[in-house]
Amino acid sequence: MLGAGVIGAAWAAFFALAGRHVRVADPAPDAQQRIDAMLARARPAMQALGMLAAQPTLPRLVTGIEEAVQGACAIQEALPEQLELKRAAYRAVEAAAPSEALLMSSSSGLMPTLLQQGLAHPERLLIAHPCNPAYLMPLVELVGGQATSAEAMDRAEAFYRALGKQTVRLQREATGHLVNRLQAALWREAVHLVAEGYATVADVDRAVTEGLGARWTVCGPHAIFHLSGGSQGMAAFLERLGPAVESWWADLGQPTLDAGTRAKLIAQMQDAAQGRSTEAMAQERDAHMLRVMRLLRDAPPPV
């Protein structure tokens, strides 16, 4: 494990509590504290979901990449989103790790082909980007670069699925991959609506959690519109509402995160938080998501 930030510590907690032996490379003085805090948060969630191993382990913190990757079969990188920093780390990995070890980046937006440049074994590098928090959310999106081998993609998919994760594969690489492109598209319009005074941050978020998001737990955006077409499905929906949707697309905003917009978002988010810290809000998020995931897990299969 390379990095023990928000994503790296969550990955380390997940892998260890799932019973894997984990070494974490992070020289920051508070790295162990962050890992311990994430373990404390992840353990009850994974236990409630039945994902806690019979013999969970504890991540071992090391300061050097070489020590972390020696003898490793799978290497999860979760360093800051800086291309040259990641490339330098990969050079250190190649000097110390077995040549067959998978190298999987948690990058939220960089394309894997850019990350592969200069590697002696670029065929083993791919994007394996989790949804946050990695110990709780089931999805990992897999993206191969121009040099990524089919074998590496298959091995990575088998690796995560053996740990209880769900995976999606992109057929082509794109900046931001799949999840973040969808998320960014919605947030762009959410920012526009707030910046132009159509709605507050609190009401925009409520429109998602009480409206769109409630359906999205069981139906994706295509399935929702397919069902809106009645017995004829997507064909009827496109016939009846396709032109209207195109008019909505044409009217969507193109906001920028300038100083005024940032100030409005920050102030309204502080109001919406109602004095709760981000730590308290994260714990609340986890608790609600855990209930949703357990309900969906225990629901009977669709007829």
CSV table of C-alpha atoms in Angstrom, one decimal:
chain,number,residue,atom,x,y,z
A,1,MET,CA,0.0,0.0,0.0
A,2,LEU,CA,1.5,3.3,-1.1
A,3,GLY,CA,0.1,6.3,0.9
A,4,ALA,CA,-2.1,6.6,4.0
A,5,GLY,CA,-4.2,9.6,3.2
A,6,VAL,CA,-8.0,9.4,3.2
A,7,ILE,CA,-8.1,6.8,0.4
A,8,GLY,CA,-4.9,4.9,1.3
A,9,ALA,CA,-5.8,4.5,5.0
A,10,ALA,CA,-9.3,3.2,4.0
A,11,TRP,CA,-7.8,0.7,1.5
A,12,ALA,CA,-5.3,-0.4,4.2
A,13,ALA,CA,-8.0,-0.9,6.7
A,14,PHE,CA,-10.2,-2.8,4.2
A,15,PHE,CA,-7.4,-5.2,3.1
A,16,ALA,CA,-6.2,-5.9,6.6
A,17,LEU,CA,-9.7,-6.5,8.0
A,18,ALA,CA,-10.4,-8.8,5.1
A,19,GLY,CA,-7.4,-10.9,6.3
A,20,ARG,CA,-4.7,-9.7,3.9
A,21,HIS,CA,-1.2,-8.9,5.1
A,22,VAL,CA,-0.6,-5.2,4.4
A,23,ARG,CA,2.4,-3.0,4.5
A,24,VAL,CA,1.9,0.7,4.1
A,25,ALA,CA,4.5,3.2,3.0
A,26,ASP,CA,3.9,6.7,4.2
A,27,PRO,CA,6.6,8.9,5.9
A,28,ALA,CA,4.1,11.4,7.4
A,29,PRO,CA,4.4,11.6,11.2
A,30,ASP,CA,0.7,11.1,11.7
A,31,ALA,CA,0.3,8.2,9.3
A,32,GLN,CA,-0.1,5.6,12.0
A,33,GLN,CA,-2.7,7.7,13.7
A,34,ARG,CA,-4.7,8.0,10.5
A,35,ILE,CA,-4.5,4.3,9.9
A,36,ASP,CA,-5.6,3.5,13.4
A,37,ALA,CA,-8.6,5.9,13.2
A,38,MET,CA,-9.7,4.3,9.9
A,39,LEU,CA,-9.4,0.8,11.3
A,40,ALA,CA,-11.7,1.8,14.2
A,41,ARG,CA,-14.2,3.2,11.7
A,42,ALA,CA,-14.0,0.4,9.3
A,43,ARG,CA,-14.1,-2.6,11.6
A,44,PRO,CA,-17.8,-2.3,12.8
A,45,ALA,CA,-19.0,-1.5,9.2
A,46,MET,CA,-17.2,-4.6,7.7
A,47,GLN,CA,-18.4,-6.8,10.6
A,48,ALA,CA,-22.0,-5.7,10.1
A,49,LEU,CA,-21.7,-6.5,6.4
A,50,GLY,CA,-20.2,-9.9,7.0
A,51,MET,CA,-16.9,-8.9,5.4
A,52,LEU,CA,-14.7,-9.1,8.5
A,53,ALA,CA,-12.2,-12.0,8.2
A,54,ALA,CA,-12.1,-14.7,10.8
A,55,GLN,CA,-8.5,-13.6,11.3
A,56,PRO,CA,-8.1,-10.0,10.4
A,57,THR,CA,-4.7,-8.5,10.4
A,58,LEU,CA,-3.2,-5.1,11.3
A,59,PRO,CA,-1.5,-2.9,8.6
A,60,ARG,CA,2.2,-2.5,9.2
A,61,LEU,CA,3.5,1.0,8.6
A,62,VAL,CA,6.9,1.4,6.9
A,63,THR,CA,8.6,4.5,5.7
A,64,GLY,CA,10.1,3.3,2.5
A,65,ILE,CA,8.4,2.1,-0.7
A,66,GLU,CA,11.0,-0.6,-1.2
A,67,GLU,CA,10.2,-2.3,2.1
A,68,ALA,CA,6.5,-2.0,1.5
A,69,VAL,CA,6.5,-3.7,-1.9
A,70,GLN,CA,9.1,-6.4,-1.4
A,71,GLY,CA,7.6,-9.8,-2.2
A,72,ALA,CA,4.1,-8.2,-2.8
A,73,CYS,CA,1.7,-9.8,-5.2
A,74,ALA,CA,-0.6,-6.7,-5.4
A,75,ILE,CA,0.3,-3.1,-4.9
A,76,GLN,CA,-2.3,-0.4,-4.3
A,77,GLU,CA,-1.1,3.1,-4.9
A,78,ALA,CA,-3.0,6.0,-3.3
A,79,LEU,CA,-0.6,8.9,-3.4
A,80,PRO,CA,-1.6,12.5,-4.1
A,81,GLU,CA,-3.0,13.3,-7.6
A,82,GLN,CA,0.4,14.4,-8.9
A,83,LEU,CA,1.6,12.7,-12.1
A,84,GLU,CA,5.4,13.1,-11.5
A,85,LEU,CA,5.1,12.0,-7.8
A,86,LYS,CA,3.3,8.8,-8.9
A,87,ARG,CA,5.8,8.1,-11.6
A,88,ALA,CA,8.7,8.5,-9.2
A,89,ALA,CA,7.0,6.1,-6.8
A,90,TYR,CA,6.5,3.5,-9.6
A,91,ARG,CA,10.2,3.7,-10.4
A,92,ALA,CA,10.9,2.7,-6.8
A,93,VAL,CA,8.3,0.0,-7.0
A,94,GLU,CA,9.9,-1.5,-10.1
A,95,ALA,CA,13.3,-1.6,-8.4
A,96,ALA,CA,12.0,-3.6,-5.5
A,97,ALA,CA,8.8,-5.5,-6.3
A,98,PRO,CA,8.4,-8.8,-8.1
A,99,SER,CA,8.0,-8.2,-11.8
A,100,GLU,CA,4.6,-10.0,-11.8
A,101,ALA,CA,3.1,-7.9,-9.0
A,102,LEU,CA,0.0,-6.0,-10.0
A,103,LEU,CA,0.4,-2.2,-9.8
A,104,MET,CA,-3.1,-0.6,-9.2
A,105,SER,CA,-3.5,3.1,-8.9
A,106,SER,CA,-6.4,4.7,-7.0
A,107,SER,CA,-6.1,7.8,-9.1
A,108,SER,CA,-9.4,9.6,-9.3
A,109,GLY,CA,-8.8,11.1,-12.7
A,110,LEU,CA,-5.4,10.5,-14.3
A,111,MET,CA,-5.4,8.2,-17.3
A,112,PRO,CA,-3.3,5.0,-16.9
A,113,THR,CA,-1.4,5.5,-20.2
A,114,LEU,CA,0.2,8.6,-18.7
A,115,LEU,CA,1.1,6.7,-15.5
A,116,GLN,CA,2.7,3.9,-17.5
A,117,GLN,CA,5.2,6.0,-19.3
A,118,GLY,CA,8.8,5.1,-18.4
A,119,LEU,CA,7.9,1.7,-16.7
A,120,ALA,CA,9.8,-1.4,-17.5
A,121,HIS,CA,6.6,-3.4,-17.0
A,122,PRO,CA,3.8,-1.1,-18.0
A,123,GLU,CA,1.5,-4.0,-18.8
A,124,ARG,CA,0.8,-4.7,-15.1
A,125,LEU,CA,-0.4,-1.1,-14.3
A,126,LEU,CA,-4.0,-0.2,-14.3
A,127,ILE,CA,-6.4,2.1,-12.5
A,128,ALA,CA,-8.4,0.5,-9.7
A,129,HIS,CA,-10.4,3.5,-8.3
A,130,PRO,CA,-12.7,2.9,-5.4
A,131,CYS,CA,-15.7,4.8,-4.3
A,132,ASN,CA,-15.1,6.6,-0.9
A,133,PRO,CA,-15.0,5.1,1.7
A,134,ALA,CA,-13.1,2.2,0.2
A,135,TYR,CA,-13.8,-0.1,3.2
A,136,LEU,CA,-17.6,0.4,2.8
A,137,MET,CA,-18.6,1.1,-0.8
A,138,PRO,CA,-18.6,-2.0,-3.0
A,139,LEU,CA,-17.5,-0.6,-6.3
A,140,VAL,CA,-14.1,-0.5,-7.8
A,141,GLU,CA,-13.7,0.8,-11.4
A,142,LEU,CA,-11.0,-0.8,-13.5
A,143,VAL,CA,-9.3,1.1,-16.3
A,144,GLY,CA,-6.5,-0.2,-18.5
A,145,GLY,CA,-4.0,1.9,-20.3
A,146,GLN,CA,-2.5,1.4,-23.8
A,147,ALA,CA,0.0,-1.1,-22.4
A,148,THR,CA,-2.1,-2.9,-19.8
A,149,SER,CA,-2.4,-6.6,-20.5
A,150,ALA,CA,-5.7,-8.5,-20.6
A,151,GLU,CA,-4.2,-10.8,-18.0
A,152,ALA,CA,-3.5,-7.9,-15.6
A,153,MET,CA,-7.1,-6.7,-16.0
A,154,ASP,CA,-8.4,-10.2,-15.3
A,155,ARG,CA,-6.2,-10.7,-12.3
A,156,ALA,CA,-7.2,-7.4,-10.8
A,157,GLU,CA,-10.9,-8.1,-11.3
A,158,ALA,CA,-10.5,-11.5,-9.6
A,159,PHE,CA,-8.5,-10.0,-6.8
A,160,TYR,CA,-11.1,-7.4,-5.9
A,161,ARG,CA,-14.1,-9.8,-6.4
A,162,ALA,CA,-12.5,-12.3,-4.1
A,163,LEU,CA,-12.6,-9.6,-1.4
A,164,GLY,CA,-16.3,-9.0,-2.0
A,165,LYS,CA,-16.0,-6.0,-4.2
A,166,GLN,CA,-18.1,-5.3,-7.4
A,167,THR,CA,-16.1,-4.1,-10.4
A,168,VAL,CA,-16.8,-2.2,-13.6
A,169,ARG,CA,-14.4,-2.1,-16.6
A,170,LEU,CA,-14.1,0.9,-18.8
A,171,GLN,CA,-13.7,0.0,-22.5
A,172,ARG,CA,-11.6,3.1,-23.1
A,173,GLU,CA,-9.7,5.3,-20.7
A,174,ALA,CA,-11.0,8.8,-20.0
A,175,THR,CA,-10.0,11.6,-17.7
A,176,GLY,CA,-12.0,11.1,-14.5
A,177,HIS,CA,-12.9,7.5,-15.5
A,178,LEU,CA,-16.6,6.6,-15.1
A,179,VAL,CA,-17.8,7.4,-11.5
A,180,ASN,CA,-16.2,10.8,-11.2
A,181,ARG,CA,-17.3,11.9,-14.7
A,182,LEU,CA,-20.9,11.1,-13.7
A,183,GLN,CA,-20.4,12.7,-10.4
A,184,ALA,CA,-18.8,15.8,-11.9
A,185,ALA,CA,-21.6,16.2,-14.4
A,186,LEU,CA,-24.3,16.3,-11.7
A,187,TRP,CA,-22.2,18.6,-9.5
A,188,ARG,CA,-21.6,21.0,-12.3
A,189,GLU,CA,-25.3,21.6,-12.6
A,190,ALA,CA,-25.7,21.6,-8.8
A,191,VAL,CA,-23.1,24.4,-8.6
A,192,HIS,CA,-24.8,26.3,-11.4
A,193,LEU,CA,-28.1,26.1,-9.6
A,194,VAL,CA,-26.6,27.4,-6.3
A,195,ALA,CA,-24.4,30.1,-8.0
A,196,GLU,CA,-27.3,31.5,-10.0
A,197,GLY,CA,-29.6,31.5,-7.0
A,198,TYR,CA,-32.1,28.9,-8.1
A,199,ALA,CA,-31.7,26.8,-5.0
A,200,THR,CA,-29.6,26.5,-1.8
A,201,VAL,CA,-26.9,23.9,-1.2
A,202,ALA,CA,-29.2,22.2,1.3
A,203,ASP,CA,-32.1,22.0,-1.1
A,204,VAL,CA,-30.0,20.8,-4.0
A,205,ASP,CA,-28.5,18.0,-1.8
A,206,ARG,CA,-32.0,17.2,-0.5
A,207,ALA,CA,-33.2,16.8,-4.1
A,208,VAL,CA,-30.6,14.1,-4.5
A,209,THR,CA,-30.9,12.3,-1.2
A,210,GLU,CA,-34.7,12.3,-1.1
A,211,GLY,CA,-35.3,12.0,-4.8
A,212,LEU,CA,-32.7,10.9,-7.3
A,213,GLY,CA,-30.4,9.1,-4.9
A,214,ALA,CA,-33.2,7.0,-3.3
A,215,ARG,CA,-33.9,5.5,-6.8
A,216,TRP,CA,-30.2,5.3,-7.7
A,217,THR,CA,-29.6,2.7,-5.0
A,218,VAL,CA,-31.6,0.2,-7.1
A,219,CYS,CA,-31.7,1.7,-10.7
A,220,GLY,CA,-29.1,3.4,-12.8
A,221,PRO,CA,-30.0,6.4,-15.0
A,222,HIS,CA,-30.6,4.4,-18.1
A,223,ALA,CA,-32.9,1.9,-16.2
A,224,ILE,CA,-34.8,4.8,-14.6
A,225,PHE,CA,-35.7,6.2,-18.0
A,226,HIS,CA,-36.4,2.8,-19.5
A,227,LEU,CA,-39.0,2.2,-16.8
A,228,SER,CA,-40.4,5.7,-17.5
A,229,GLY,CA,-41.4,4.4,-20.9
A,230,GLY,CA,-43.9,1.9,-19.6
A,231,SER,CA,-44.3,-1.4,-21.4
A,232,GLN,CA,-42.3,-0.1,-24.4
A,233,GLY,CA,-39.4,0.9,-22.2
A,234,MET,CA,-36.6,3.1,-23.5
A,235,ALA,CA,-38.0,3.3,-27.0
A,236,ALA,CA,-41.2,5.0,-25.8
A,237,PHE,CA,-39.4,7.2,-23.4
A,238,LEU,CA,-37.1,8.5,-26.2
A,239,GLU,CA,-40.0,9.0,-28.5
A,240,ARG,CA,-42.1,11.0,-25.9
A,241,LEU,CA,-39.5,12.8,-23.9
A,242,GLY,CA,-36.3,12.7,-25.9
A,243,PRO,CA,-36.7,16.2,-27.4
A,244,ALA,CA,-37.5,17.6,-24.0
A,245,VAL,CA,-34.4,16.1,-22.5
A,246,GLU,CA,-32.3,17.6,-25.3
A,247,SER,CA,-33.8,21.0,-24.5
A,248,TRP,CA,-32.8,20.5,-20.8
A,249,TRP,CA,-29.3,19.6,-21.9
A,250,ALA,CA,-29.0,22.7,-23.9
A,251,ASP,CA,-30.1,24.8,-20.9
A,252,LEU,CA,-27.6,23.3,-18.4
A,253,GLY,CA,-25.2,25.7,-16.8
A,254,GLN,CA,-21.5,26.1,-17.3
A,255,PRO,CA,-20.3,27.4,-13.9
A,256,THR,CA,-16.8,28.2,-12.9
A,257,LEU,CA,-15.3,27.8,-9.4
A,258,ASP,CA,-14.4,31.5,-9.2
A,259,ALA,CA,-13.9,33.3,-5.9
A,260,GLY,CA,-17.6,34.3,-5.6
A,261,THR,CA,-18.9,30.8,-6.4
A,262,ARG,CA,-16.4,29.2,-3.9
A,263,ALA,CA,-17.4,31.6,-1.2
A,264,LYS,CA,-21.1,30.9,-1.7
A,265,LEU,CA,-20.6,27.1,-1.7
A,266,ILE,CA,-18.5,27.2,1.4
A,267,ALA,CA,-20.9,29.5,3.4
A,268,GLN,CA,-24.0,27.5,2.4
A,269,MET,CA,-22.3,24.2,3.1
A,270,GLN,CA,-21.4,25.5,6.6
A,271,ASP,CA,-25.0,26.4,7.1
A,272,ALA,CA,-26.2,23.0,5.9
A,273,ALA,CA,-23.8,21.2,8.2
A,274,GLN,CA,-25.5,22.8,11.2
A,275,GLY,CA,-22.4,22.8,13.3
A,276,ARG,CA,-21.4,19.2,12.6
A,277,SER,CA,-17.8,18.5,12.0
A,278,THR,CA,-16.7,16.6,8.8
A,279,GLU,CA,-15.8,13.7,11.1
A,280,ALA,CA,-19.3,13.6,12.5
A,281,MET,CA,-20.8,13.9,9.1
A,282,ALA,CA,-18.6,11.0,7.8
A,283,GLN,CA,-19.7,8.8,10.6
A,284,GLU,CA,-23.3,9.7,9.9
A,285,ARG,CA,-22.8,8.9,6.2
A,286,ASP,CA,-21.3,5.5,7.0
A,287,ALA,CA,-24.1,4.6,9.4
A,288,HIS,CA,-26.8,5.4,6.9
A,289,MET,CA,-24.9,3.7,4.0
A,290,LEU,CA,-24.5,0.6,6.1
A,291,ARG,CA,-28.2,0.4,6.7
A,292,VAL,CA,-28.9,0.8,3.0
A,293,MET,CA,-26.3,-1.8,2.0
A,294,ARG,CA,-27.6,-4.3,4.5
A,295,LEU,CA,-31.2,-3.8,3.3
A,296,LEU,CA,-30.2,-4.3,-0.3
A,297,ARG,CA,-28.0,-7.3,0.6
A,298,ASP,CA,-30.9,-9.0,2.5
A,299,ALA,CA,-33.6,-8.2,0.0
A,300,PRO,CA,-35.0,-11.1,-2.1
A,301,PRO,CA,-33.8,-11.3,-5.7
A,302,PRO,CA,-36.0,-9.6,-8.2
A,303,VAL,CA,-38.7,-11.8,-9.7
